[in-house]
Amino acid sequence: MGRRKQSDEIGKHPVRGPGRKAKKQGEPTFSKDLLPKDNADKKSSSRAKKRARKRLQKEKILEEKSQQQKEKKQKQKEKKLVETRHSDGESIQDEEDMNGYTDENQQWLQPKKNLKNLFGDDDNQDEQGPNNNEGYNDEFDPEDMDDDNDSVSDDDDDDKEHPKLAIEKQSTKIREKQRKTKELSEQELLTNIEQHEKVQFPSGQEVTKDSVPPADLQLLMHRIREVINVLNDFSKKREQTRTRKDYLDLLRQDLCSYYSYNDFLMSKLIELFPLAEIIDFLEANEVQRPVTIRTNTLKTRRRDLMQSLINRGVNVDPLDKWTKIGLVIYSSQVPIGATPEYLSGHYMIQGASSFLPVMALAPQASERILDMCAAPGGKTTYIGSLMHNSGILVANDANKDRARAVIANVHRLGLTNTIVTNLDGRHFSEHMGGFDRCLVDAPCSGTGVISKDQAVKTSKDAKDIQRCFTSQRQLLLNAIDAVNANSTTGGYIVYSTCSILIEENEAVIQYALNNRPVKIVETGLEFGVEGFSSFKGTKYHPLMKHCRRYYPHLHNLDGFFVAKLKKLSNKAATKNGGIVSDVTQVENSKLD
């Protein structure tokens, strides 16, 4: 009901009737567009229609794929069944009679016309016909094709019964081409084997040639390998008219021609290495060893040095497990010998094999140590870092110009316990003695570092080896005399060379054993080849096995020899039942 006026207001204004809201409202009226239609369907928007179409297409595609997968699996099962029956002796005709022909897979075998033929080739356009641009269905598996076709005629018969697709024709041609290529290669191989079944000895004029034309190098290497093969089984494969010396002479001559060595050095290498290793060693000498550096532990750590070099664009890695301070450099965007780290003495450019003598020496803090042949200072600074700048380290070198390099490296790497001398090592014990340890890295022929100096191949002869042998004996005996046998911590001498020849290594150690009161002890190195206890009928001390040899083809290091001796007494060595008072003077007079 509507609101009526109060009684006190009746006199002022006349009451005209009930309130406005009290009137009864009629039924609501709607437009025709808003009225519901019983039989009319609701119209969908354009986006709803697109979504519906996509949904239907997706369902259809999924259904087709599932159907194709089922058909493919069924075909594979049938194929396996056919193969099994073929192996059991049944025929294809029996199988067709049993199962009957079906074309359920005809739909997915048809190529899609809107794809290009991935195997199409311009040379095969005429052969493929009007469908040469047609591709293949993704579900088609080329492995399902038969690879047992032996001839083209069989393929032609199959084409008449079941026409092949473009991809099948192309695959058949590829297989046929591969088969022909394989047959030709096998025939060529058989021909070569027949031609080189026996080693062809050259004429006398060819043997005396100093060089071989580049075109004949391949044949020369083939003959080298054939000769090695004959020598490995000489009794069965040799020619009856040829002796072993003939084959060895031919092998030496061919190796000299191929690798450019002189006859003397090649003869030494053939005697030293087994025939199975000689080629590996010679090939390793043709390849440069990786650049290595040693971290100076007095100023930095290897981890920090690696990070600094990597930031400068140097590709660097830890050297190996046997060293905790070595780094190997593969490539660098900056000069390794001019970086701020190098100039500040954080590392030393040093060959990895040069670490080994110092590791065998095992210097201790507060000792008196002598490095008799110190230049250019790599081993000296390594010894000083292991001594932690304590004790006294004497670095000697007979060459005054090379001694300056030792001084420069000692200052750059921050050594404060080092004294640099310029004395003849063969008479060093006359000036100074009483050392706890001594390192003798003697000058040698350099046959272990041929990769660094290719001139060694042709420049060394018997006189050079004898000259080195004499100097090395003098240096080692003088180093032994300079060491104190009564040292509480030392009394050790380490002898090393960058040579692999017996005359400069085991022979020198044997000479020291015969003329000084010393014995061979273990080097403490974890790897390396044992020294020779006997060689070509010459017997050496049985403890020579404690020495260590390193080869480029086995250890990827420069050729090196390391031996460690322990001095037993400070008395002069006995000779012919008497005591030699001045051993150095006697040796010098004899060697001169």
Coordinates of C-alpha atoms in Angstrom, one line a residue:
M1 CA 0.0 0.0 0.0
G2 CA 1.1 3.5 -0.6
R3 CA 2.0 5.9 2.1
R4 CA -0.9 8.1 3.3
K5 CA -0.6 11.5 4.7
Q6 CA -0.7 12.2 8.4
S7 CA -3.9 13.4 10.1
D8 CA -2.4 16.8 10.9
E9 CA -1.7 17.4 7.3
I10 CA -5.2 16.7 6.2
G11 CA -6.4 20.2 6.7
K12 CA -3.7 21.8 4.8
H13 CA -3.8 19.8 1.7
P14 CA -6.8 17.7 0.4
V15 CA -6.4 14.0 0.1
R16 CA -6.8 12.9 -3.4
G17 CA -6.8 9.2 -3.1
P18 CA -4.5 6.2 -2.5
G19 CA -0.7 6.4 -3.0
R20 CA 0.9 6.0 -6.4
K21 CA 2.6 2.7 -5.6
A22 CA -0.6 1.2 -4.5
K23 CA -1.8 0.9 -8.0
K24 CA -1.6 -2.6 -9.5
Q25 CA 1.1 -3.0 -12.1
G26 CA 0.3 -4.8 -15.4
E27 CA 2.2 -7.7 -17.0
P28 CA 5.6 -6.9 -18.3
T29 CA 5.9 -6.6 -22.1
F30 CA 9.0 -7.8 -24.1
S31 CA 10.1 -7.2 -27.7
K32 CA 9.8 -9.9 -30.2
D33 CA 13.6 -10.4 -30.4
L34 CA 13.8 -11.2 -26.7
L35 CA 10.9 -13.6 -26.7
P36 CA 12.1 -17.3 -26.5
K37 CA 11.7 -19.4 -29.6
D38 CA 10.9 -23.0 -28.9
N39 CA 12.0 -24.6 -32.2
A40 CA 14.8 -22.2 -33.2
D41 CA 18.5 -23.3 -32.6
K42 CA 20.9 -20.8 -31.0
K43 CA 23.3 -19.3 -33.5
S44 CA 27.1 -19.8 -32.8
S45 CA 29.6 -17.0 -33.2
S46 CA 32.4 -17.1 -35.9
R47 CA 35.0 -17.9 -33.3
A48 CA 33.0 -20.7 -31.8
K49 CA 32.6 -22.1 -35.3
K50 CA 36.4 -22.0 -35.8
R51 CA 37.0 -23.8 -32.6
A52 CA 34.5 -26.4 -33.4
R53 CA 36.2 -27.0 -36.8
K54 CA 39.6 -27.3 -35.3
R55 CA 38.4 -29.7 -32.7
L56 CA 36.8 -31.9 -35.4
Q57 CA 40.0 -31.8 -37.5
K58 CA 42.1 -32.7 -34.5
E59 CA 39.9 -35.7 -33.6
K60 CA 40.0 -36.9 -37.2
I61 CA 43.8 -36.6 -37.4
L62 CA 44.3 -38.5 -34.2
E63 CA 41.9 -41.2 -35.3
E64 CA 43.8 -41.6 -38.7
K65 CA 47.2 -41.8 -36.9
S66 CA 45.9 -44.4 -34.5
Q67 CA 44.5 -46.4 -37.4
Q68 CA 47.8 -46.1 -39.4
Q69 CA 49.8 -47.2 -36.3
K70 CA 47.6 -50.2 -35.9
E71 CA 48.0 -51.1 -39.6
K72 CA 51.8 -50.7 -39.4
K73 CA 52.0 -52.9 -36.4
Q74 CA 49.9 -55.5 -38.2
K75 CA 52.1 -55.3 -41.3
Q76 CA 55.3 -55.8 -39.2
K77 CA 53.8 -58.8 -37.5
E78 CA 52.9 -60.3 -40.8
K79 CA 56.4 -59.6 -42.1
K80 CA 58.0 -61.4 -39.1
L81 CA 55.6 -64.3 -39.6
V82 CA 56.7 -64.5 -43.3
E83 CA 60.3 -64.5 -42.4
T84 CA 59.8 -67.2 -39.8
R85 CA 58.0 -69.3 -42.3
H86 CA 60.7 -68.7 -44.9
S87 CA 63.3 -69.9 -42.5
D88 CA 61.2 -73.0 -41.8
G89 CA 61.1 -73.8 -45.6
E90 CA 57.6 -72.6 -46.4
S91 CA 57.1 -70.7 -49.7
I92 CA 55.5 -67.3 -50.3
Q93 CA 52.8 -68.9 -52.4
D94 CA 51.7 -71.0 -49.5
E95 CA 51.5 -68.0 -47.3
E96 CA 49.4 -66.1 -49.8
D97 CA 47.1 -69.0 -50.2
M98 CA 46.8 -69.2 -46.4
N99 CA 46.2 -65.5 -45.6
G100 CA 44.9 -64.2 -48.9
Y101 CA 45.6 -60.8 -50.4
T102 CA 44.5 -57.7 -48.5
D103 CA 44.8 -54.0 -49.4
E104 CA 44.2 -52.5 -46.0
N105 CA 47.5 -50.6 -46.2
Q106 CA 46.8 -49.2 -49.6
Q107 CA 45.8 -45.8 -48.2
W108 CA 49.0 -45.0 -46.3
L109 CA 51.2 -46.4 -49.0
Q110 CA 50.0 -43.7 -51.4
P111 CA 52.4 -40.7 -51.4
K112 CA 51.2 -37.2 -50.5
K113 CA 51.0 -35.1 -53.6
N114 CA 51.7 -31.8 -51.9
L115 CA 55.1 -32.8 -50.6
K116 CA 58.3 -32.8 -52.6
N117 CA 60.2 -36.0 -53.2
L118 CA 63.1 -35.8 -50.7
F119 CA 65.0 -38.4 -52.8
G120 CA 64.3 -36.7 -56.1
D121 CA 67.3 -36.1 -58.4
D122 CA 67.7 -34.2 -61.6
D123 CA 69.3 -37.2 -63.3
N124 CA 66.3 -39.4 -62.6
Q125 CA 63.5 -37.0 -63.6
D126 CA 62.8 -38.8 -66.9
E127 CA 62.9 -42.2 -65.3
Q128 CA 60.5 -41.2 -62.4
G129 CA 57.8 -40.0 -64.8
P130 CA 55.1 -37.4 -64.0
N131 CA 55.1 -38.1 -60.3
N132 CA 58.8 -37.2 -59.8
N133 CA 57.9 -34.3 -57.5
E134 CA 55.8 -36.4 -55.2
G135 CA 57.0 -37.1 -51.7
Y136 CA 56.4 -40.0 -49.4
N137 CA 54.3 -40.4 -46.4
D138 CA 55.9 -39.9 -43.0
E139 CA 54.8 -43.3 -41.9
F140 CA 56.6 -45.0 -44.7
D141 CA 59.6 -47.0 -43.4
P142 CA 62.4 -47.6 -45.9
E143 CA 63.7 -50.4 -43.8
D144 CA 60.7 -52.4 -44.7
M145 CA 61.9 -52.7 -48.3
D146 CA 63.5 -55.9 -49.3
D147 CA 67.3 -55.7 -49.3
D148 CA 67.9 -59.2 -50.7
N149 CA 67.6 -58.3 -54.4
D150 CA 70.5 -59.9 -56.1
S151 CA 70.0 -58.6 -59.6
V152 CA 68.2 -55.9 -61.6
S153 CA 66.2 -58.5 -63.5
D154 CA 64.5 -59.6 -60.4
D155 CA 63.5 -56.0 -59.7
D156 CA 62.1 -55.7 -63.2
D157 CA 59.9 -58.7 -62.7
D158 CA 58.6 -57.3 -59.4
D159 CA 57.9 -54.0 -61.1
K160 CA 55.6 -55.7 -63.6
E161 CA 53.5 -57.3 -60.9
H162 CA 53.6 -54.4 -58.4
P163 CA 54.7 -51.0 -59.8
K164 CA 57.3 -49.2 -57.5
L165 CA 57.1 -45.7 -56.2
A166 CA 59.7 -43.1 -57.1
I167 CA 61.5 -43.5 -53.7
E168 CA 61.7 -47.3 -54.2
K169 CA 63.3 -46.9 -57.6
Q170 CA 65.8 -44.4 -56.3
S171 CA 66.6 -46.6 -53.3
T172 CA 67.2 -49.6 -55.7
K173 CA 69.6 -47.6 -57.8
I174 CA 71.5 -46.5 -54.7
R175 CA 71.9 -50.0 -53.5
E176 CA 73.1 -51.2 -56.9
K177 CA 75.7 -48.5 -57.0
Q178 CA 76.9 -49.3 -53.6
R179 CA 77.2 -53.0 -54.5
K180 CA 79.2 -52.2 -57.6
T181 CA 81.6 -49.9 -55.7
K182 CA 82.2 -52.6 -53.0
E183 CA 83.0 -55.2 -55.7
L184 CA 85.4 -52.9 -57.4
S185 CA 87.2 -52.0 -54.1
E186 CA 87.5 -55.7 -53.2
Q187 CA 89.0 -56.5 -56.6
E188 CA 91.4 -53.6 -56.3
L189 CA 92.4 -54.8 -52.8
L190 CA 93.0 -58.3 -54.1
T191 CA 95.1 -56.9 -56.9
N192 CA 97.3 -54.9 -54.5
I193 CA 97.8 -57.9 -52.3
E194 CA 98.9 -60.0 -55.2
Q195 CA 101.3 -57.3 -56.4
H196 CA 102.9 -56.8 -52.9
E197 CA 102.6 -60.4 -51.6
K198 CA 106.4 -60.5 -51.4
V199 CA 108.8 -57.7 -50.6
Q200 CA 110.3 -56.3 -53.7
F201 CA 114.0 -55.5 -53.2
P202 CA 115.1 -52.5 -55.2
S203 CA 118.1 -52.5 -57.4
G204 CA 121.5 -51.4 -56.1
Q205 CA 121.1 -48.0 -57.7
E206 CA 117.8 -47.4 -56.0
V207 CA 119.1 -48.4 -52.6
T208 CA 121.9 -45.8 -52.7
K209 CA 119.5 -42.9 -53.4
D210 CA 119.7 -40.1 -50.9
S211 CA 116.1 -39.1 -51.3
V212 CA 112.8 -40.5 -52.5
P213 CA 110.4 -38.6 -54.8
P214 CA 107.2 -37.6 -52.9
A215 CA 105.1 -39.7 -55.3
D216 CA 106.9 -42.8 -54.0
L217 CA 106.5 -42.1 -50.3
Q218 CA 103.3 -44.1 -50.1
L219 CA 104.9 -47.2 -51.7
L220 CA 107.9 -46.7 -49.5
M221 CA 105.9 -46.8 -46.3
H222 CA 104.1 -49.9 -47.6
R223 CA 107.4 -51.6 -48.2
I224 CA 108.6 -50.6 -44.7
R225 CA 105.5 -52.3 -43.2
E226 CA 106.0 -55.3 -45.3
V227 CA 109.6 -55.7 -44.2
I228 CA 108.6 -55.3 -40.6
N229 CA 106.0 -58.0 -41.1
V230 CA 108.5 -60.4 -42.6
L231 CA 111.0 -59.7 -39.8
N232 CA 108.4 -60.5 -37.1
D233 CA 107.9 -64.0 -38.6
F234 CA 111.2 -64.4 -40.4
S235 CA 111.3 -68.2 -40.7
K236 CA 108.0 -68.4 -42.6
K237 CA 107.8 -65.2 -44.6
R238 CA 111.3 -64.6 -45.7
E239 CA 112.7 -65.4 -49.2
Q240 CA 115.1 -68.3 -49.2
T241 CA 117.9 -66.3 -50.9
R242 CA 117.6 -63.3 -48.5
T243 CA 119.2 -63.1 -45.0
R244 CA 118.0 -61.2 -42.0
K245 CA 120.7 -58.7 -42.6
D246 CA 119.4 -58.0 -46.0
Y247 CA 116.0 -57.1 -44.7
L248 CA 117.4 -55.0 -41.9
D249 CA 119.6 -53.0 -44.3
L250 CA 116.6 -52.4 -46.5
L251 CA 114.5 -51.4 -43.6
R252 CA 117.1 -49.0 -42.3
Q253 CA 117.6 -47.4 -45.7
D254 CA 113.8 -47.0 -46.3
L255 CA 113.3 -45.4 -42.8
C256 CA 116.2 -43.0 -43.4
S257 CA 114.7 -42.0 -46.8
Y258 CA 111.2 -41.6 -45.4
Y259 CA 111.9 -39.8 -42.2
S260 CA 115.2 -38.0 -43.2
Y261 CA 117.6 -39.5 -40.7
N262 CA 121.2 -40.2 -41.2
D263 CA 122.3 -43.9 -41.2
F264 CA 124.2 -43.7 -37.8
L265 CA 121.2 -42.5 -35.8
M266 CA 118.7 -44.7 -37.5
S267 CA 120.9 -47.8 -36.7
K268 CA 120.9 -46.8 -33.0
L269 CA 117.1 -46.4 -33.0
I270 CA 116.5 -49.7 -34.7
E271 CA 118.7 -51.4 -32.1
L272 CA 116.9 -49.6 -29.2
F273 CA 113.3 -50.2 -30.1
P274 CA 111.3 -53.3 -31.0
L275 CA 110.2 -53.4 -34.6
A276 CA 106.6 -52.9 -33.6
E277 CA 107.5 -49.6 -31.9
I278 CA 110.0 -48.0 -34.3
I279 CA 107.4 -46.4 -36.6
D280 CA 105.4 -45.1 -33.6
F281 CA 108.5 -43.5 -32.2
L282 CA 109.5 -41.9 -35.5
E283 CA 106.0 -40.6 -36.1
A284 CA 105.9 -39.1 -32.6
N285 CA 109.1 -37.2 -33.3
E286 CA 107.3 -35.5 -36.2
V287 CA 104.6 -34.0 -33.9
Q288 CA 105.3 -31.1 -31.5
R289 CA 104.7 -31.8 -27.8
P290 CA 102.1 -29.6 -26.1
V291 CA 103.2 -26.4 -24.5
T292 CA 103.4 -26.8 -20.7
I293 CA 104.0 -24.3 -17.9
R294 CA 104.9 -24.8 -14.2
T295 CA 103.1 -22.8 -11.5
N296 CA 105.4 -20.9 -9.1
T297 CA 104.0 -21.9 -5.7
L298 CA 106.0 -19.1 -4.1
K299 CA 103.6 -16.5 -5.5
T300 CA 100.4 -18.2 -6.5
R301 CA 98.3 -21.4 -6.7
R302 CA 97.5 -23.4 -9.8
R303 CA 93.8 -22.9 -9.5
D304 CA 94.2 -19.1 -9.3
L305 CA 96.7 -19.1 -12.2
M306 CA 94.3 -21.1 -14.3
Q307 CA 91.5 -18.7 -13.7
S308 CA 93.7 -15.7 -14.6
L309 CA 94.9 -17.3 -17.8
I310 CA 91.3 -18.3 -18.8
N311 CA 90.2 -14.8 -18.4
R312 CA 92.9 -13.7 -20.8
G313 CA 91.7 -16.1 -23.5
V314 CA 94.1 -19.0 -22.8
N315 CA 92.8 -22.6 -23.3
V316 CA 94.5 -24.3 -20.4
D317 CA 94.0 -27.5 -18.4
P318 CA 95.8 -29.4 -15.6
L319 CA 98.7 -31.3 -17.0
D320 CA 98.3 -34.8 -15.5
K321 CA 97.7 -36.6 -12.2
W322 CA 101.4 -37.1 -11.5
T323 CA 102.0 -33.3 -11.0
K324 CA 100.0 -30.8 -9.0
I325 CA 101.7 -27.7 -10.5
G326 CA 101.8 -28.4 -14.2
L327 CA 99.4 -26.9 -16.8
V328 CA 99.1 -27.7 -20.5
I329 CA 98.2 -24.9 -22.9
Y330 CA 96.3 -25.9 -26.1
S331 CA 95.7 -22.4 -27.6
S332 CA 96.1 -18.8 -26.6
Q333 CA 95.0 -15.4 -27.8
V334 CA 97.9 -13.7 -26.1
P335 CA 101.7 -14.5 -26.1
I336 CA 102.4 -16.9 -23.2
G337 CA 105.8 -15.4 -22.5
A338 CA 104.4 -11.8 -22.2
T339 CA 101.4 -12.0 -20.0
P340 CA 101.3 -10.0 -16.7
E341 CA 101.3 -13.3 -14.9
Y342 CA 104.5 -14.4 -16.6
L343 CA 106.3 -11.1 -16.0
S344 CA 105.3 -11.1 -12.4
G345 CA 106.8 -14.6 -11.9
H346 CA 103.6 -16.6 -11.4
Y347 CA 104.7 -19.3 -13.8
M348 CA 107.6 -20.7 -15.8
I349 CA 107.4 -22.0 -19.4
Q350 CA 108.9 -25.5 -18.9
G351 CA 108.7 -28.9 -20.6
A352 CA 106.7 -31.5 -18.6
S353 CA 109.6 -33.9 -18.7
S354 CA 111.8 -31.4 -16.9
F355 CA 109.6 -31.7 -13.8
L356 CA 110.7 -35.4 -13.4
P357 CA 114.4 -34.9 -12.3
V358 CA 113.4 -32.4 -9.6
M359 CA 110.6 -34.7 -8.4
A360 CA 113.2 -37.5 -8.2
L361 CA 115.6 -35.3 -6.3
A362 CA 112.9 -34.4 -3.7
P363 CA 114.6 -31.4 -2.2
Q364 CA 113.9 -30.6 1.5
A365 CA 113.8 -27.3 3.3
S366 CA 117.0 -25.9 4.9
E367 CA 119.3 -28.2 2.8
R368 CA 122.4 -27.3 0.7
I369 CA 121.6 -28.3 -2.9
L370 CA 123.6 -28.0 -6.1
D371 CA 122.2 -27.7 -9.6
M372 CA 125.4 -28.3 -11.6
C373 CA 123.9 -27.5 -15.1
A374 CA 121.3 -24.9 -14.2
A375 CA 120.6 -22.9 -17.4
P376 CA 118.0 -21.6 -18.2
G377 CA 116.8 -22.0 -14.7
G378 CA 113.6 -24.1 -14.9
K379 CA 114.8 -26.9 -12.7
T380 CA 116.6 -24.4 -10.4
T381 CA 113.5 -22.4 -9.7
Y382 CA 111.5 -25.5 -9.2
I383 CA 114.0 -26.7 -6.5
G384 CA 113.9 -23.3 -4.9
S385 CA 110.1 -23.3 -4.6
L386 CA 110.1 -26.8 -3.0
M387 CA 112.7 -25.5 -0.5
H388 CA 110.4 -22.6 0.3
N389 CA 113.3 -20.1 0.0
S390 CA 115.1 -21.8 2.8
G391 CA 118.6 -23.3 3.0
I392 CA 121.1 -22.6 0.2
L393 CA 120.7 -23.4 -3.5
V394 CA 123.7 -23.1 -5.8
A395 CA 122.9 -22.8 -9.5
N396 CA 126.0 -23.3 -11.7
D397 CA 126.5 -23.2 -15.5
A398 CA 129.7 -23.2 -17.5
N399 CA 128.2 -20.8 -20.1
K400 CA 128.3 -17.2 -19.0
D401 CA 125.6 -16.0 -21.3
R402 CA 123.2 -18.8 -20.2
A403 CA 124.0 -18.1 -16.6
R404 CA 122.5 -14.6 -17.1
A405 CA 119.2 -16.3 -18.0
V406 CA 119.4 -18.2 -14.7
I407 CA 119.8 -14.8 -12.9
A408 CA 116.9 -13.3 -14.7
N409 CA 114.5 -16.2 -13.9
V410 CA 115.6 -16.4 -10.3
H411 CA 114.8 -12.7 -9.8
R412 CA 111.5 -12.9 -11.7
L413 CA 110.2 -15.9 -9.7
G414 CA 111.2 -14.4 -6.4
L415 CA 113.9 -16.8 -5.2
T416 CA 116.0 -15.4 -2.3
N417 CA 118.1 -18.4 -1.3
T418 CA 120.0 -18.9 -4.7
I419 CA 123.6 -18.3 -5.6
V420 CA 124.4 -18.3 -9.3
T421 CA 128.0 -19.4 -10.2
N422 CA 129.8 -19.6 -13.5
L423 CA 132.2 -22.6 -13.1
D424 CA 133.3 -25.6 -15.1
G425 CA 131.2 -28.4 -13.8
R426 CA 133.9 -31.0 -14.5
H427 CA 136.0 -29.3 -11.7
F428 CA 133.3 -27.9 -9.5
S429 CA 134.2 -30.1 -6.5
E430 CA 137.6 -28.3 -6.3
H431 CA 135.8 -25.0 -5.4
M432 CA 132.8 -26.1 -3.4
G433 CA 131.4 -29.2 -1.7
G434 CA 129.5 -30.7 1.2
F435 CA 126.1 -30.5 -0.5
D436 CA 123.1 -32.6 0.7
R437 CA 121.8 -33.2 -2.8
C438 CA 122.9 -32.6 -6.4
L439 CA 121.1 -32.5 -9.7
V440 CA 123.1 -33.2 -12.9
D441 CA 121.0 -32.5 -16.0
A442 CA 123.9 -33.2 -18.3
P443 CA 124.3 -31.8 -21.8
C444 CA 123.5 -34.5 -24.3
S445 CA 122.9 -35.3 -28.0
G446 CA 119.2 -34.4 -27.8
T447 CA 117.9 -37.6 -29.3
G448 CA 114.8 -37.3 -27.1
V449 CA 113.8 -33.9 -28.3
I450 CA 113.9 -34.4 -32.0
S451 CA 110.5 -32.8 -32.3
K452 CA 112.0 -29.5 -31.1
D453 CA 115.2 -29.7 -33.1
Q454 CA 114.9 -31.5 -36.4
A455 CA 118.6 -30.9 -37.1
V456 CA 119.4 -33.8 -34.7
K457 CA 118.3 -36.2 -37.4
T458 CA 121.3 -35.6 -39.6
S459 CA 123.8 -33.7 -37.4
K460 CA 124.8 -36.4 -34.9
D461 CA 127.4 -39.1 -35.5
A462 CA 129.6 -41.4 -33.4
K463 CA 132.1 -38.6 -32.5
D464 CA 129.3 -36.5 -31.1
I465 CA 128.0 -39.3 -28.9
Q466 CA 131.5 -40.1 -27.6
R467 CA 132.1 -36.4 -26.8
C468 CA 128.9 -36.3 -24.8
F469 CA 129.6 -39.6 -23.1
T470 CA 133.0 -38.3 -21.9
S471 CA 131.6 -35.0 -20.6
Q472 CA 128.7 -36.7 -18.9
R473 CA 131.0 -39.1 -17.0
Q474 CA 133.2 -36.2 -15.8
L475 CA 130.1 -34.2 -14.6
L476 CA 128.6 -37.1 -12.8
L477 CA 131.8 -38.1 -10.9
N478 CA 132.4 -34.5 -9.9
A479 CA 128.8 -34.1 -8.7
I480 CA 129.2 -37.3 -6.5
D481 CA 132.4 -35.8 -5.1
A482 CA 130.6 -32.5 -4.2
V483 CA 127.9 -34.4 -2.2
N484 CA 128.3 -35.2 1.5
A485 CA 127.6 -38.9 2.2
N486 CA 127.1 -38.2 5.9
S487 CA 124.2 -35.8 5.3
T488 CA 121.3 -36.6 7.7
T489 CA 118.7 -35.7 5.1
G490 CA 120.4 -36.3 1.8
G491 CA 123.4 -37.7 0.1
Y492 CA 121.5 -38.1 -3.2
I493 CA 122.6 -37.4 -6.8
V494 CA 120.0 -37.3 -9.6
Y495 CA 121.4 -37.8 -13.2
S496 CA 119.2 -36.9 -16.1
T497 CA 119.5 -36.4 -19.9
C498 CA 117.1 -35.6 -22.8
S499 CA 118.6 -38.5 -24.7
I500 CA 117.4 -42.0 -25.2
L501 CA 120.7 -43.6 -26.2
I502 CA 122.3 -46.3 -24.0
E503 CA 125.8 -44.7 -24.2
E504 CA 124.6 -41.5 -22.6
N505 CA 122.4 -43.1 -19.9
E506 CA 122.9 -46.6 -18.5
A507 CA 126.6 -46.6 -19.6
V508 CA 127.3 -43.4 -17.7
I509 CA 125.6 -44.7 -14.5
Q510 CA 127.5 -48.0 -14.8
Y511 CA 130.7 -46.0 -15.0
A512 CA 129.9 -44.1 -11.8
L513 CA 129.1 -47.4 -10.0
N514 CA 132.5 -48.7 -11.0
N515 CA 134.4 -45.6 -9.9
R516 CA 132.5 -44.2 -6.9
P517 CA 131.0 -45.6 -3.7
V518 CA 127.4 -45.1 -4.8
K519 CA 124.3 -47.3 -5.4
I520 CA 121.2 -46.9 -7.4
V521 CA 118.0 -46.2 -5.5
E522 CA 114.4 -45.8 -6.6
T523 CA 113.5 -42.5 -8.2
G524 CA 110.0 -42.4 -6.6
L525 CA 108.4 -41.6 -10.0
E526 CA 105.1 -43.3 -10.5
F527 CA 105.4 -44.1 -14.2
G528 CA 108.0 -44.6 -16.9
V529 CA 109.9 -47.5 -18.6
E530 CA 112.5 -49.3 -16.6
G531 CA 116.2 -48.9 -17.5
F532 CA 118.1 -51.6 -19.4
S533 CA 119.9 -54.2 -17.2
S534 CA 121.4 -55.7 -20.4
F535 CA 121.6 -54.5 -24.0
K536 CA 123.1 -56.2 -27.0
G537 CA 125.2 -58.6 -24.9
T538 CA 126.4 -55.9 -22.5
K539 CA 125.4 -56.5 -18.9
Y540 CA 124.6 -53.6 -16.5
H541 CA 123.9 -53.5 -12.8
P542 CA 120.6 -55.3 -11.9
L543 CA 119.4 -52.3 -10.0
M544 CA 119.4 -50.4 -13.3
K545 CA 115.7 -51.3 -13.4
H546 CA 115.1 -48.5 -10.9
C547 CA 116.0 -45.9 -13.5
R548 CA 113.2 -44.5 -15.6
R549 CA 113.0 -43.9 -19.3
Y550 CA 110.3 -41.7 -21.0
Y551 CA 109.4 -41.8 -24.7
P552 CA 107.3 -39.5 -26.9
H553 CA 105.1 -42.2 -28.3
L554 CA 104.3 -43.8 -24.9
H555 CA 104.0 -40.9 -22.5
N556 CA 103.5 -37.9 -24.8
L557 CA 106.6 -36.3 -23.2
D558 CA 110.0 -35.5 -24.6
G559 CA 112.4 -38.4 -24.5
F560 CA 114.1 -38.4 -21.1
F561 CA 116.2 -40.5 -18.7
V562 CA 116.3 -40.2 -14.9
A563 CA 118.5 -42.1 -12.4
K564 CA 119.0 -41.5 -8.7
L565 CA 122.1 -42.5 -6.8
K566 CA 122.9 -42.6 -3.1
K567 CA 126.5 -41.8 -1.9
L568 CA 127.7 -44.4 0.6
S569 CA 131.0 -43.0 1.7
N570 CA 133.1 -39.9 1.4
K571 CA 136.3 -41.9 0.8
A572 CA 137.8 -42.0 -2.6
A573 CA 137.0 -45.0 -4.8
T574 CA 139.3 -47.9 -4.8
K575 CA 140.9 -49.0 -8.0
N576 CA 143.0 -52.2 -8.5
G577 CA 143.2 -52.7 -4.7
G578 CA 144.5 -49.1 -4.0
I579 CA 143.0 -45.8 -2.9
V580 CA 142.9 -43.0 -5.4
S581 CA 143.6 -39.8 -3.5
D582 CA 142.7 -37.3 -6.2
V583 CA 139.9 -38.9 -8.2
T584 CA 139.0 -35.9 -10.2
Q585 CA 142.6 -35.3 -11.4
V586 CA 143.0 -38.9 -12.4
E587 CA 139.8 -38.9 -14.4
N588 CA 140.6 -35.7 -16.1
S589 CA 144.0 -36.9 -17.1
K590 CA 142.6 -40.1 -18.4
L591 CA 139.7 -38.6 -20.3
D592 CA 141.8 -35.8 -21.8

